[in-house]
Every structure is written in structure tokens, then in C-alpha cells.
Coordinates of C-alpha atoms in Angstrom, one line a residue:
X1 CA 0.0 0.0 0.0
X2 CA 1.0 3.3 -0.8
X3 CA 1.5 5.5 2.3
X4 CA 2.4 9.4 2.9
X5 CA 6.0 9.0 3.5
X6 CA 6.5 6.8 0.0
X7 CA 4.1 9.4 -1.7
X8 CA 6.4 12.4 -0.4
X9 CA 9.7 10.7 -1.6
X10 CA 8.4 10.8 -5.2
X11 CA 6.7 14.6 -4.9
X12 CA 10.6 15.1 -4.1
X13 CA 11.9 13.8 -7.4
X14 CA 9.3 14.9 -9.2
X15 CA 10.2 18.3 -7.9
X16 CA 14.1 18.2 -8.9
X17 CA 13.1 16.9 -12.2
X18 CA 10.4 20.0 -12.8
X19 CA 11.4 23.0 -14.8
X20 CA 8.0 24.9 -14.2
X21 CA 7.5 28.1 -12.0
X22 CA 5.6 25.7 -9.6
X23 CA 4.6 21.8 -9.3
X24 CA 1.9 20.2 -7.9
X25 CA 1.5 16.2 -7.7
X26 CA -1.7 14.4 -6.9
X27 CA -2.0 10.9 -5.7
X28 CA -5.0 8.8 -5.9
X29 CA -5.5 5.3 -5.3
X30 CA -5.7 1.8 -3.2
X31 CA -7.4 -1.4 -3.4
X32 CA -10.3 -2.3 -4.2
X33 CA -12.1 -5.9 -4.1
X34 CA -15.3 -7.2 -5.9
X35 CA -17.3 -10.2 -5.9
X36 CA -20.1 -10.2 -7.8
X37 CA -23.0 -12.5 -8.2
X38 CA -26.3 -13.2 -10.0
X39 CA -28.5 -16.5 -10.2
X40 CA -27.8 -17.4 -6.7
X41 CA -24.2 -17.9 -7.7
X42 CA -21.0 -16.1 -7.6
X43 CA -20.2 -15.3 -11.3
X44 CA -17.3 -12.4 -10.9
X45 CA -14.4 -12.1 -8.2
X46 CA -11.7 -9.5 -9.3
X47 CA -9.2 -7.2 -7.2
X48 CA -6.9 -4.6 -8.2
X49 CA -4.5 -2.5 -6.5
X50 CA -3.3 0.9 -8.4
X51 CA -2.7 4.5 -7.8
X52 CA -2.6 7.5 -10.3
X53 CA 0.2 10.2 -10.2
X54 CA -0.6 13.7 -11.4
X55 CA 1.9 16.3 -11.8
X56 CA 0.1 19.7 -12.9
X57 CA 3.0 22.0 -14.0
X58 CA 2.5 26.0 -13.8
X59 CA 4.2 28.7 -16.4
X60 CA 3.2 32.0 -15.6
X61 CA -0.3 31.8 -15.9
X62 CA -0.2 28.5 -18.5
X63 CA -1.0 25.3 -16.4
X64 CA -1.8 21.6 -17.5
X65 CA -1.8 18.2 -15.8
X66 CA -0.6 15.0 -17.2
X67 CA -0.6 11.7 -15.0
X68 CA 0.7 8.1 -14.5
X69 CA 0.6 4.5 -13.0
X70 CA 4.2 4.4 -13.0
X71 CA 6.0 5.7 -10.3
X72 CA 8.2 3.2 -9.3
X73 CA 11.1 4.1 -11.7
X74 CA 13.0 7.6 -12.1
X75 CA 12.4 7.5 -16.2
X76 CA 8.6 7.0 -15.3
X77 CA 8.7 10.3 -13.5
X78 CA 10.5 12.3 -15.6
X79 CA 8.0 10.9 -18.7
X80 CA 5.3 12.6 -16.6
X81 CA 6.8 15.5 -15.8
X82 CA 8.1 16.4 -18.9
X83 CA 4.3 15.7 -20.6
X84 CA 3.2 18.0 -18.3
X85 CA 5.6 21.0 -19.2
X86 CA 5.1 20.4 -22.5
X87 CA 1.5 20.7 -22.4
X88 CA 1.7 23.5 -20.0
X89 CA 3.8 25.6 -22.5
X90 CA 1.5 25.9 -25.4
X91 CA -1.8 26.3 -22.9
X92 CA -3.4 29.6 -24.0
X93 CA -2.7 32.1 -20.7
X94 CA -5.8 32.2 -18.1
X95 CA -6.3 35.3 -16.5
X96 CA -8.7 33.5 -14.1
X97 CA -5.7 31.2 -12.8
X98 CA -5.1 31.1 -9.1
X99 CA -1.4 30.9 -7.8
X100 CA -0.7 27.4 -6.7
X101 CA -2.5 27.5 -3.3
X102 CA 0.4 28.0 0.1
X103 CA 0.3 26.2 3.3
X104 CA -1.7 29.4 4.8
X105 CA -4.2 29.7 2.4
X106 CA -5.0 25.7 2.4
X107 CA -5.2 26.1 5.7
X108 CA -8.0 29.2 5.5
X109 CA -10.0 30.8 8.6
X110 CA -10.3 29.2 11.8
X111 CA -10.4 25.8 12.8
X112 CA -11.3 22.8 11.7
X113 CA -14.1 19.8 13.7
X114 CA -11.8 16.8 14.1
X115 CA -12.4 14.1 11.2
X116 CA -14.4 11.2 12.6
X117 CA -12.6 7.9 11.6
X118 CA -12.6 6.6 8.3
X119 CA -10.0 3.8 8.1
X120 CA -11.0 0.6 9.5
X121 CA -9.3 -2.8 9.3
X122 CA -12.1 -4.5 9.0
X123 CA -12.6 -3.9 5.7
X124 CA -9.4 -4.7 5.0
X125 CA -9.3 -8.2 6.0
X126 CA -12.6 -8.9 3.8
X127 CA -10.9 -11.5 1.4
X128 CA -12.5 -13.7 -1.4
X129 CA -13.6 -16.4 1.1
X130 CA -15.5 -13.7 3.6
X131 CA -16.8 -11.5 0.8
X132 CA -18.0 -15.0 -0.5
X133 CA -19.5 -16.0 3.1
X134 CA -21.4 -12.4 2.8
X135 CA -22.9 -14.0 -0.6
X136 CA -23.4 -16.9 0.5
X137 CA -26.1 -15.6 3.3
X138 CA -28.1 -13.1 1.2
X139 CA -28.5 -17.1 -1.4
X140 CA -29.6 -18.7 1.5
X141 CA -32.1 -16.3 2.0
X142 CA -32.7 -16.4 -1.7
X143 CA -33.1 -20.2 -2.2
X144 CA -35.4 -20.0 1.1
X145 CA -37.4 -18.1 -0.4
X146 CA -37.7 -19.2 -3.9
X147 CA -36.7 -15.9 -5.1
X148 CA -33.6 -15.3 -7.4
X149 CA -30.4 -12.8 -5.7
X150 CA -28.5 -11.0 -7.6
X151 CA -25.6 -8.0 -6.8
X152 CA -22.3 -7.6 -5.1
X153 CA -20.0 -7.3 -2.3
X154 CA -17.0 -5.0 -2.5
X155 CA -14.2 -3.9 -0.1
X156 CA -11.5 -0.6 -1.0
X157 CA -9.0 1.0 1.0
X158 CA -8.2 4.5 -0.4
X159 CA -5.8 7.0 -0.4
X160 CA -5.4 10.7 -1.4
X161 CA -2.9 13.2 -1.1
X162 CA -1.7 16.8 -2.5
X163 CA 1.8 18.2 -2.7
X164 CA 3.2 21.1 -4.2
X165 CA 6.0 23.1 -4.4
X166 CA 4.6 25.9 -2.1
X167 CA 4.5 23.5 1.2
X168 CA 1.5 22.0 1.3
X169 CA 1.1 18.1 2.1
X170 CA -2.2 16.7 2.5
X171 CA -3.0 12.4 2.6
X172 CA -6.2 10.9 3.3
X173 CA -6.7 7.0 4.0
X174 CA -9.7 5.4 4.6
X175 CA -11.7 2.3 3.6
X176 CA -14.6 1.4 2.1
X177 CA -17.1 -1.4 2.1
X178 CA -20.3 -2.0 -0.2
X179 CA -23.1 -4.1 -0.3
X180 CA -26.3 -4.3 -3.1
X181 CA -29.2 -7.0 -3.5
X182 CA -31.6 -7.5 -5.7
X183 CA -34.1 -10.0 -5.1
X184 CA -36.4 -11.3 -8.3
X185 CA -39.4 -13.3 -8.4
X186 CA -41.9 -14.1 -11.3
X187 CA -43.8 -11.1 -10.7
X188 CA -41.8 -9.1 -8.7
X189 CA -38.2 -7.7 -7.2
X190 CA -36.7 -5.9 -4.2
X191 CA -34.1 -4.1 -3.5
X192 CA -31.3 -3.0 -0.7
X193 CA -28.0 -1.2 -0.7
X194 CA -25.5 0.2 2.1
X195 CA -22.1 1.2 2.3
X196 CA -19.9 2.7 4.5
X197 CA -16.2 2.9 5.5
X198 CA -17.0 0.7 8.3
X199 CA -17.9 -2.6 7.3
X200 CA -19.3 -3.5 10.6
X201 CA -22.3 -0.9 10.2
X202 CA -24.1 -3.0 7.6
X203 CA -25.3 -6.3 7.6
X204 CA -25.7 -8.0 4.3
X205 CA -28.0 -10.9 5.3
X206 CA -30.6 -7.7 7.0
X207 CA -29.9 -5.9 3.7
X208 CA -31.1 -9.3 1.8
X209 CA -34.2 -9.9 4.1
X210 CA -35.8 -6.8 2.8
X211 CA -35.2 -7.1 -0.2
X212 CA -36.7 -10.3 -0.3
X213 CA -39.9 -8.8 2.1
X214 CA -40.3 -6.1 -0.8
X215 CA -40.0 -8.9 -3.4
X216 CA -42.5 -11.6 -1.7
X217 CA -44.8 -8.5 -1.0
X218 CA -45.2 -7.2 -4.5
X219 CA -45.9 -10.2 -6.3
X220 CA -48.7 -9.7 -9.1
X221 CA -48.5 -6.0 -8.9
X222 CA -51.6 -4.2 -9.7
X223 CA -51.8 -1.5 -12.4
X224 CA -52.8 2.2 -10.6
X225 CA -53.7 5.1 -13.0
X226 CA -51.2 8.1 -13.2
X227 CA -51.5 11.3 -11.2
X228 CA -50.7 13.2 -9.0
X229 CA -50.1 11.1 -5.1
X230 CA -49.0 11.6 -1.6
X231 CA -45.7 9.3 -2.0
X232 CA -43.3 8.0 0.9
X233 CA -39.2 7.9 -0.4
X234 CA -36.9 5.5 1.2
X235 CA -33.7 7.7 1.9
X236 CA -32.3 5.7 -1.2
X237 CA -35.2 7.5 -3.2
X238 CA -34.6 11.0 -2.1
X239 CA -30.9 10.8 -2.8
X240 CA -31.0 9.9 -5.9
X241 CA -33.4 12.8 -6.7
X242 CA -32.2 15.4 -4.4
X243 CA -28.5 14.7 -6.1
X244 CA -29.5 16.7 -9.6
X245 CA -29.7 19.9 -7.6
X246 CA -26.3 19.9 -5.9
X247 CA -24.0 20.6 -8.5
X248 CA -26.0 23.9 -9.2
X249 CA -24.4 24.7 -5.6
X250 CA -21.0 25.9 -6.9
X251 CA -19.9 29.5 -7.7
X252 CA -19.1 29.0 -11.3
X253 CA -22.1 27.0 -12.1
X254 CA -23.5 30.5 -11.1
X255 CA -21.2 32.6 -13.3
X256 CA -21.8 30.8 -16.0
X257 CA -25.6 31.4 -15.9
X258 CA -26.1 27.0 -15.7
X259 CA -27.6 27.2 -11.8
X260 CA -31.1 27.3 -11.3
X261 CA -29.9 29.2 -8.0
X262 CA -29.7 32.7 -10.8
X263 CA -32.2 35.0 -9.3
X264 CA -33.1 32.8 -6.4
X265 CA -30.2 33.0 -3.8
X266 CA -31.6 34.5 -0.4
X267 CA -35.2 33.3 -1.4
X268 CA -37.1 31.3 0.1
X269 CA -37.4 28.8 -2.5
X270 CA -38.0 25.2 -0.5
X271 CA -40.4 24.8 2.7
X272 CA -39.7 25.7 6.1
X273 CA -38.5 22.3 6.7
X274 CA -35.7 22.1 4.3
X275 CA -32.3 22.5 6.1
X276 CA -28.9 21.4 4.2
X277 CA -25.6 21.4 4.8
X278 CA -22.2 20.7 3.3
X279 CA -20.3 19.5 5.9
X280 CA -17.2 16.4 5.3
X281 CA -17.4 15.7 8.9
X282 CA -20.4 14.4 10.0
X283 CA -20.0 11.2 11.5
X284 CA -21.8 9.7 8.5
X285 CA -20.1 11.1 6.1
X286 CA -17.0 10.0 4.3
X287 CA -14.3 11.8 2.0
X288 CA -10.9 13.7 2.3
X289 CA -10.8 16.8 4.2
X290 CA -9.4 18.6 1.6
X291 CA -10.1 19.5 -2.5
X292 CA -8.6 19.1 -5.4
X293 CA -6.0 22.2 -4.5
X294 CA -5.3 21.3 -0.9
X295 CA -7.8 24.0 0.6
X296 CA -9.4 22.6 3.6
X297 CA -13.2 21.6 3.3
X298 CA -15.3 23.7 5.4
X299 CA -18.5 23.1 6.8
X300 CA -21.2 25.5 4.7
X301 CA -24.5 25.8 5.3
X302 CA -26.6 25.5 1.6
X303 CA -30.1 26.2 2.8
X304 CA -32.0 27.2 6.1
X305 CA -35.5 26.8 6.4
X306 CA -35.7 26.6 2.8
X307 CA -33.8 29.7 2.0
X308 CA -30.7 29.0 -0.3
X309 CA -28.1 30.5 2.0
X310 CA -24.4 30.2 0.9
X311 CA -22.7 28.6 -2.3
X312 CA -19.6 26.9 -1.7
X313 CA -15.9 27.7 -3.6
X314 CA -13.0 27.0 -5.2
X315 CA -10.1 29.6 -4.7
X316 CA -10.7 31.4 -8.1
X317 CA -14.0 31.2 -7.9
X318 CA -14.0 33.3 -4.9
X319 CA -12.3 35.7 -6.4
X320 CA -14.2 36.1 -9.6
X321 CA -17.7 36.0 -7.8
X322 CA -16.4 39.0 -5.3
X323 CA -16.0 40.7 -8.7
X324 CA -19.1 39.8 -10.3
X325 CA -22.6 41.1 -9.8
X326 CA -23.8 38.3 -7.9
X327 CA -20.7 39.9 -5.0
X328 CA -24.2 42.0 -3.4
X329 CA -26.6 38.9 -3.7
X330 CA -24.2 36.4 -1.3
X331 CA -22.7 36.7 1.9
X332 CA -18.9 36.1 2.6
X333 CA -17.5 34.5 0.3
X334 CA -13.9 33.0 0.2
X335 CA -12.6 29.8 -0.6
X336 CA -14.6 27.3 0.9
X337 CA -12.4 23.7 -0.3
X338 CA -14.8 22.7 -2.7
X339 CA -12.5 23.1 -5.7
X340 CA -11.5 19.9 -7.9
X341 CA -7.7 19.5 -9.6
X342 CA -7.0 22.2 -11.8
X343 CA -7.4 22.8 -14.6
X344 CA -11.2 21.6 -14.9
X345 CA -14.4 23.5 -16.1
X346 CA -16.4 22.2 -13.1
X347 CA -15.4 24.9 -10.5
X348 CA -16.6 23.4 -7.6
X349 CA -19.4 21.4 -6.0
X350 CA -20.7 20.3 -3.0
X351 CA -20.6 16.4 -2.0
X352 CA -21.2 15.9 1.3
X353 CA -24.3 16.6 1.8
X354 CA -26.3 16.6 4.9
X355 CA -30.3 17.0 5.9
X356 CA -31.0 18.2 8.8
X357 CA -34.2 16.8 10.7
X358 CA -36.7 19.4 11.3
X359 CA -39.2 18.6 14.1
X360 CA -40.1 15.1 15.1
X361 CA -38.7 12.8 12.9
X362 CA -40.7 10.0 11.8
X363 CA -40.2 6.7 10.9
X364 CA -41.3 5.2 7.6
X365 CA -44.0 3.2 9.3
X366 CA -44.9 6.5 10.6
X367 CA -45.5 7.6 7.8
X368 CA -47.0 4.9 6.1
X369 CA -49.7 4.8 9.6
X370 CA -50.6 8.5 9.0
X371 CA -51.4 8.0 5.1
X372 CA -55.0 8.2 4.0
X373 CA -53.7 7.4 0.7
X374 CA -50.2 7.3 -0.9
X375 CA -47.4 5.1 -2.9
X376 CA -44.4 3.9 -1.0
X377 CA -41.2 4.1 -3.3
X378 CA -38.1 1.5 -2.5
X379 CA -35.8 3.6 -5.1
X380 CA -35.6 5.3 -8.7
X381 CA -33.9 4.7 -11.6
X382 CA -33.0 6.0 -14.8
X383 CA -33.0 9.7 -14.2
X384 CA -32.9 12.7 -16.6
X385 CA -33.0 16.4 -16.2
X386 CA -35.7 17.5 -18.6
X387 CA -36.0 21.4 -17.3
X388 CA -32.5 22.4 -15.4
X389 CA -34.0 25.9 -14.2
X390 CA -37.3 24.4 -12.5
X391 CA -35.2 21.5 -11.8
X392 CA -38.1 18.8 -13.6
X393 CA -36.5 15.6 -13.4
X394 CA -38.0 12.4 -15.2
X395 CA -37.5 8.7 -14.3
X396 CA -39.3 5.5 -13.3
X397 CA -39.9 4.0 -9.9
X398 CA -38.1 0.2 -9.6
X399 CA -37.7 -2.9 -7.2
X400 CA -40.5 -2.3 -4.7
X401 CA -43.1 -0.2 -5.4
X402 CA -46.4 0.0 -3.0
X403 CA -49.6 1.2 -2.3
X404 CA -50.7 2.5 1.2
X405 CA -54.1 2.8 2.0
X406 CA -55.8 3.7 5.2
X407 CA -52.6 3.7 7.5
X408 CA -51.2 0.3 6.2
X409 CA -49.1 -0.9 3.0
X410 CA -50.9 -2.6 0.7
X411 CA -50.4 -4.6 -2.7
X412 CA -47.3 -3.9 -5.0
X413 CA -47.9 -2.1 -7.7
X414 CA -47.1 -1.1 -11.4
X415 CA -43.7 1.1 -11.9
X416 CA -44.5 4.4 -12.2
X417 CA -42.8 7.3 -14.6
X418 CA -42.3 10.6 -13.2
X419 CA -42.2 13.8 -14.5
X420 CA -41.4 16.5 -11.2
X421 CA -39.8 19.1 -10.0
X422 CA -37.3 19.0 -7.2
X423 CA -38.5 22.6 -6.2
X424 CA -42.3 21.8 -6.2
X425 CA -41.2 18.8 -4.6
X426 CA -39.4 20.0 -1.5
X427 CA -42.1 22.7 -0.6
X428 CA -44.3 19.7 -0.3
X429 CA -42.4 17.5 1.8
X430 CA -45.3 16.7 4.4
X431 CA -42.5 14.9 7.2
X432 CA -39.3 13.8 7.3
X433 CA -37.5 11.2 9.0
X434 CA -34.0 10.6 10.5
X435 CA -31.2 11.5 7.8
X436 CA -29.3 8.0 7.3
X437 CA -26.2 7.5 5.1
X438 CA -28.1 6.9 1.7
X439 CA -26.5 5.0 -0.9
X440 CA -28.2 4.8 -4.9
X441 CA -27.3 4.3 -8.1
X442 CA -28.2 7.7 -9.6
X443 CA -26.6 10.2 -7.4
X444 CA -23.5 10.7 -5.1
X445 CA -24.4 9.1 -1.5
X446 CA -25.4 11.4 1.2
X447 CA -26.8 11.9 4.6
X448 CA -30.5 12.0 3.7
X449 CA -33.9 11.4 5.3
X450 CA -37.1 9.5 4.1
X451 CA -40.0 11.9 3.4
X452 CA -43.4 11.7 2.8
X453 CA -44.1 14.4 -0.1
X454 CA -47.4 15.4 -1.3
X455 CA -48.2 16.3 -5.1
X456 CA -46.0 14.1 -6.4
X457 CA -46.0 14.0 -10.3
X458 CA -46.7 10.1 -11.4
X459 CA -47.4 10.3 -15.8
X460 CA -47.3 7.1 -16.9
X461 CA -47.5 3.1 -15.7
X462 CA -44.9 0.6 -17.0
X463 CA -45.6 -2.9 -18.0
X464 CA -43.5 -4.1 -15.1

């Protein structure tokens, strides 16, 4: 495994062999371990253990990256570096171009929470044979059930680290641990997904006993008309939807007129309810404590009480914005250690999001008791942004999809499409329950609650 000390020994020669004005390297990387299976059985088993080398070289105001596998050799490096320089050299000069980033500014205002752990050995030591074991208890529960499993366990231990020639060493390690089901019967199919950097937090057989509930209870599902319904989102759900919004969060996205935050910072634009956060460390979170320049992450407050409060920053950004028109419609803004590497055309976003519970949180069975009338939605898939100022995404619902009637869940039903917006939808959110690490497939995972959401746009049945 590559570690800190190894990674600063080659920043150092890649350092003596630059030319450039300044040098940054990246390092990103680790091991990673999959085992996949479908029909019961395990069909896929791989590992891999690499890391990436990036050497961004700066002229002036000229700057370009080029990067590597191969580090272990001096020619290797000096391929790299050179690849970079070149580049560098016939870059068009950017005006907009920060000066690599020094040990002060990376460090910005005040202080910084202490990072909850985020390496465990546990992962680690998951090898073939236990990943295998894990598989072997979400079958059991399969065959038990006369249902068919499909989906994977996998295991990672990452790191990440910054180093230029202005001082500033940063290295994050941590692990990572994963676990998705899918359960499938004639009529029917459920689904479940966790991870976490602490293996110990998830259970896979629990994960594969709901998904096989949600399967056996939405056998022959009926066919409801479309409309508009009360609906219930797992957390799963309302990540995956909640996701499209977030990279409209970042100060460029907001220069370059691509935010559906133009004209609506300071607003009230979500329901009283709505409270977000960006904040890398919350215990549930995961993630370096740094960006893609070295600036330290900050906790920022997005929205509060469903006003859009803050954007958050990369260092050039900042300065642009404070320029800009938009200076008078925000508050203080700085560099907030949202950037990624440079050079990019992203800017910055916001990926560690949080939800903050507003009032009494309720469970899902809370909500599902207090329903008159609504659908109850395991997770979404397939997503597309059809409007990207109102925000109207479209999609279909998938792997467990009920009806609740009179306080209790009722048969399965017929997929759903949806056409909605996330803004109609979140000044409709009805009640919220406690924010849980969410993991999808559409979205980035986040710290996000079930909610029960009224109005919710349903505009066509599937055959499935």
C-alpha cells in the first residue's frame, strides 16, 4: 500500500526533475475488491491494487496536468513531468488562474471539527472467502425463499494526497465497504444497498431480508392510474433525486448562468423544513478533508429553512464572484475547499451533503400509519434532467413499489414514470424522517432522510 511517507519521496523527485515556476502532484488510489453475483451464484471475483500520479505544471499563468501509474522508476517520472511542461507551455494564458495554493491559504480561517474515523481494518481483511461468506447468506435467504439474488459485495481501501512546491502536504486513507441485493421473483423484485467505511455498520443478510420482504410483498402488482399522489421515499429515493440539484451549488455553475440558483439566492425557495448542509465531517459522512488544490473543506451551510443561504468555492472562484454582480446577492464569500484539480471546467461542487431533521422525525412506518392514501417508493432509476432551471427531473420508480391505503401498505404495484420538480417537490415535503447514510445508483451518497411528499407527479404506468 502506498502511504504518505512513499508518496512524499516521489513529490521530491518529481520536484528536482520539474522545470515549471511551480509543481503540484496528486496521488490517488488503493485497493479495491469485488465479488459479484447473479442467479444465486457467484459469477465475478476480481481485485486490483493501483494509484494514479498527477503532476500539474504551472508557467506564468499557463498550467496543465498529465498523469501516470508508473511511479516506481526515475524514467517513469520524468515521462510525466516532462508531458506535463510540455503541455503547460502551449496552454493559451488564463487570466482566471489562481497561484498554486500555500500552506496558509490551504489552511483558510479558523479551525477545523476533528475528522471522525474513516479507516478501519475491518474492511481490510474482507478477502475472497468472507466477501463470499457475505454471498453466500443473502443465497440462503434467496433459495429459502424461492426468489432469485442478484448483486455484489466489495471492499476498498483508499488514499489521497496533494503536494506542491509551495509546502502543502495533504493524505487521506480510509476504507470502504459496499453491499447491493436485488431480489427477483416471477412477478416481482426488491431491493437494498449500504455502504460505509466501516464494514461492521451493515449487515448484508438484514440488507437481503428486505429485499426479499419487498419482493414476496409485490408479487402480481396491480396497475394504478397516473396522477398526482402523496408518496413515501426511502432515503435511497430522495438521494438519488435530491442529487441533480447539488452541482448547481457551486460559484461557477453560477457565473456561467447553468444554476437554477440565478435569481433565487436568499429566497425562500424550499419549505420551512428544508435545512442542508455541506459539511465532510459528519460522522456519517466520508471523503478527504481537503479538495482538489489542498484548501481545507469547510462546513457550509446551503439552505436554512428553505432559503438558499451560501454557495460553496474553489479559490478562483472566490475571487471572480467577489468581482461579479452576484458579489451584493451572497454573503462572505472565500474559498470554501470545494475546488477539484485544476485545470477543470467544473469549478466546484458540493458532496457531502447533509439533511438536517426538522421537528419530530418519523419513521417510515410513521409515515405509512398516518397515510390516507399514498405510494411507497423503495428507489428510482434511470433519471434525466428535462428542465434544469425548475429542476423537472424524469424517471421510473423500480424494485419495490407499494400502495398504502388507510394507514397500512398494501399490494405492489405497477412502476410508475415521473415527470417533477425537485423545487415543487421539496415545498411539499409533508414529514421527514431521521437523515441515514443513503446509498443509490443515480446520485452521489449522502446523509438524507425518508420523506413523505405530497403532489408528487406520477405520468405514466410501465408494463413491469
Amino acid at each position: 500500500m502506498l502511504d504518505k511517507s512513499k508518496a512524499q519521496e516521489i513529490f521530491k523527485k518529481i520536484k528536482k526533475l520539474s522545470s515549471a515556476d511551480d509543481v503540484e502532484v496528486l496521488v490517488v488510489g488503493g485497493r479495491s475488491a469485488l465479488t459479484r453475483f447473479a442467479n444465486n451464484a457467484i459469477t465475478q471475483n476480481v481485485s486490483e491494487e493501483n494509484y494514479e500520479i498527477s503532476v500539474r505544471s504551472v508557467f506564468g499563468s499557463r498550467t496543465a496536468r498529465a498523469s501516470t501509474n508508473k511511479w516506481n522508476d526515475e524514467e517513469s517520472l520524468r515521462r510525466v513531468v516532462q508531458s506535463s511542461e510540455q503541455l503547460a507551455r502551449v496552454q493559451e494564458e488564463d487570466t482566471d488562474l489562481a497561484p498554486m495554493v500555500t500552506v496558509e491559504e490551504a489552511e483558510g480561517a479558523g479551525r477545523s471539527p476533528s475528522l471522525p474515523r474513516r479507516d478501519f481494518e475491518q474492511g481490510h481483511k474482507l478477502g475472497p472467502l468472507q466477501r463470499a461468506e457475505h454471498v453466500a447468506r443473502m443465497v440462503a435467504i434467496a433459495d429459502r425463499r424461492k426468489l432469485t439474488a442478484a448483486g455484489t459485495v466489495a471492499v476498498a481501501e483508499q488514499v489521497e494526497g496533494i503536494f506542491n512546491s509551495r509546502g502543502v502536504a495533504r493524505w487521506h486513507k480510509q476504507s470502504h465497504a459496499e453491499s447491493s441485493v436485488t431480489m427477483i421473483g416471477a412477478t416481482s423484485s426488491g431491493w437494498q444497498k449500504a455502504n460505509s467505511p466501516d464494514v461492521s455498520q451493515f449487515d448484508s443478510a438484514q440488507l437481503a431480508e428486505v429485499a426479499a420482504q419487498k419482493a414476496e410483498a409485490s408479487v402480481n402488482p396491480l396497475e394504478l392510474a397516473p396522477g398526482k399522489y402523496t408518496v413515501i421515499l426511502e432515503p435511497s429515493a430522495v438521494q438519488d433525486l435530491v442529487g441533480f440539484m447539488f452541482w448547481d451549488f457551486g460559484g461557477l455553475a453560477l457565473l456561467d448562468q447553468r444554476s437554477f440558483l440565478s435569481n433565487r439566492i436568499g429566497t425562500k425557495l424550499f419549505g420551512e423544513n428544508i435545512t442542508v448542509f455541506d459539511d465532510v465531517y459528519h460522522p456519517l459522512q466520508s471523503g478527504a478533508p481537503f479538495d482538489g488544490e489542498g484548501v481545507r473543506r469547510e462546513r457550509v451551510e446551503l439552505i436554512r429553512n428553505g432559503v438558499v443561504k451560501n454557495l460553496v468555492y474553489a479559490r478562483a472562484t472566490a475571487r471572480r464572484i467577489r468581482e461579479s454582480e452576484f458579489a451584493s446577492q451572497l454573503g462572505d464569500i472565500h474559498a470554501t475547499g470545494h475546488g477539484f484539480p485544476l485545470p477543470n471546467e467544473i469549478g466546484e461542487i458540493p458532496m457531502n451533503i447533509v439533511f438536517e431533521n426538522a421537528g419530530d422525525a418519523k419513521s417510515v412506518e410513521q409515515m405509512v400509519s398516518e397515510a390516507e392514501r399514498a405510494v411507497l417508493v423503495t428507489r428510482l432509476w434511470y433519471i434525466r434532467e428535462v428542465d434544469p432551471y425548475e429542476k423537472i427531473l424524469t424517471g421510473m420508480t423500480r424494485d419495490g413499489t407499494f400502495l398504502v391505503e388507510k394507514g397500512k401498505i398494501g399490494p405492489g404495484i405497477l412502476n410508475f414514470r415521473f415527470n417533477q420538480s425537485l423545487i415543487h417537490m421539496l415545498q411539499n415535503v409533508i414529514a421527514m424522517g431521521k437523515p441515514v447514510r443513503a446509498s443509490g445508483e443515480e446520485s452521489f451518497d449522502m446523509v438524507a432522510p425518508p420523506m413523505m411528499i405530497g403532489d408528487f407527479n406520477f405520468t405514466e404506468v410501465t408494463k413491469f
